[in-house]
Tab-separated table of C-alpha atoms in Angstrom:
chain	number	residue	atom	x	y	z
G	1	MET	CA	-0.199	0.102	-0.115
G	2	LYS	CA	2.833	2.514	0.871
G	3	ARG	CA	4.605	1.853	-2.331
G	4	THR	CA	1.318	2.453	-4.235
G	5	LEU	CA	0.656	5.772	-2.562
G	6	LEU	CA	4.263	6.759	-3.052
G	7	THR	CA	4.200	5.964	-6.684
G	8	GLN	CA	0.973	8.284	-7.048
G	9	LEU	CA	2.706	11.062	-5.079
G	10	LYS	CA	5.572	10.639	-7.496
G	11	HIS	CA	3.175	10.969	-10.446
G	12	TRP	CA	1.446	14.149	-9.064
G	13	GLN	CA	5.071	15.702	-8.983
G	14	THR	CA	5.951	15.046	-12.437
G	15	LYS	CA	2.757	16.927	-13.755
G	16	SER	CA	3.786	20.292	-15.150
G	17	GLN	CA	0.760	22.084	-13.482
G	18	HIS	CA	-0.553	20.311	-10.470
G	19	LEU	CA	-2.966	21.194	-7.706
G	20	PRO	CA	-1.628	21.671	-4.186
G	21	LEU	CA	-1.339	18.360	-2.086
G	22	LEU	CA	-3.875	17.863	0.484
G	23	LEU	CA	-3.581	14.517	2.467
G	24	ARG	CA	-6.387	13.396	4.390
G	25	GLY	CA	-7.342	10.260	6.194
G	26	ALA	CA	-8.030	8.352	9.391
G	27	ARG	CA	-5.711	9.037	12.419
G	28	GLN	CA	-2.674	6.773	12.724
G	29	VAL	CA	-2.650	5.172	9.243
G	30	GLY	CA	0.884	6.704	8.057
G	31	LYS	CA	-0.190	10.082	6.262
G	32	THR	CA	2.626	12.104	8.102
G	33	TYR	CA	5.340	9.200	7.391
G	34	LEU	CA	4.231	9.072	3.755
G	35	VAL	CA	4.426	12.787	3.046
G	36	GLU	CA	7.645	13.147	4.863
G	37	HIS	CA	9.164	10.300	3.178
G	38	PHE	CA	8.113	11.581	-0.015
G	39	GLY	CA	9.362	15.171	0.675
G	40	LYS	CA	12.781	13.948	1.700
G	41	SER	CA	13.105	11.671	-1.125
G	42	CYS	CA	11.896	13.974	-3.999
G	43	PHE	CA	12.496	17.573	-2.902
G	44	GLU	CA	15.286	19.582	-1.419
G	45	GLU	CA	13.102	21.202	1.166
G	46	THR	CA	9.504	20.727	2.274
G	47	VAL	CA	7.105	22.532	4.689
G	48	THR	CA	4.741	20.184	6.212
G	49	ILE	CA	1.785	21.613	8.076
G	50	ASN	CA	0.060	19.732	10.874
G	51	PHE	CA	-3.198	21.487	12.103
G	52	GLU	CA	-3.430	19.615	15.371
G	53	LEU	CA	0.340	20.576	16.388
G	54	SER	CA	0.208	24.172	14.789
G	55	PRO	CA	-3.218	25.410	14.807
G	56	GLU	CA	-1.991	28.952	13.967
G	57	TYR	CA	-1.614	27.841	10.259
G	58	ILE	CA	-5.422	27.402	10.076
G	59	ALA	CA	-5.932	31.198	9.442
G	60	CYS	CA	-3.588	30.899	6.394
G	61	PHE	CA	-6.423	29.155	4.539
G	62	ASP	CA	-9.022	32.126	5.010
G	63	THR	CA	-8.404	32.922	1.575
G	64	LEU	CA	-8.636	30.549	-1.579
G	65	LYS	CA	-5.909	32.728	-3.368
G	66	PRO	CA	-2.765	30.386	-3.454
G	67	LYS	CA	-0.330	33.364	-3.395
G	68	GLU	CA	-1.683	34.794	-0.250
G	69	ILE	CA	-1.920	31.169	1.326
G	70	ILE	CA	1.751	30.736	0.501
G	71	ASN	CA	2.906	34.157	1.894
G	72	LYS	CA	1.066	33.512	5.190
G	73	ILE	CA	2.762	29.993	5.525
G	74	GLU	CA	6.152	31.769	4.819
G	75	VAL	CA	5.630	34.341	7.565
G	76	ILE	CA	4.514	31.544	10.004
G	77	SER	CA	7.080	29.157	9.013
G	78	LYS	CA	9.888	31.566	8.492
G	79	GLN	CA	10.750	29.490	5.431
G	80	ARG	CA	10.765	30.584	1.658
G	81	ILE	CA	8.357	28.412	-0.363
G	82	THR	CA	9.084	28.271	-4.169
G	83	PRO	CA	5.902	26.360	-5.633
């Protein structure tokens, strides 16, 4: 199962124009592990947002404008994000 999901994430990565990645599912099934493994193996840097651990990020999504969302995440995380 993990390998299938990782393959799907890598396929998502190869698309020239892809939608933001939102991973949802039941608790304790490996979502965090999967996305962190994918990030480390496929990107130089990643920003992972866990709303349960960092609820201050919820306000970043008060808008539907991707540039505004990214700007707000950059301010909170103190990391530059290059989409």
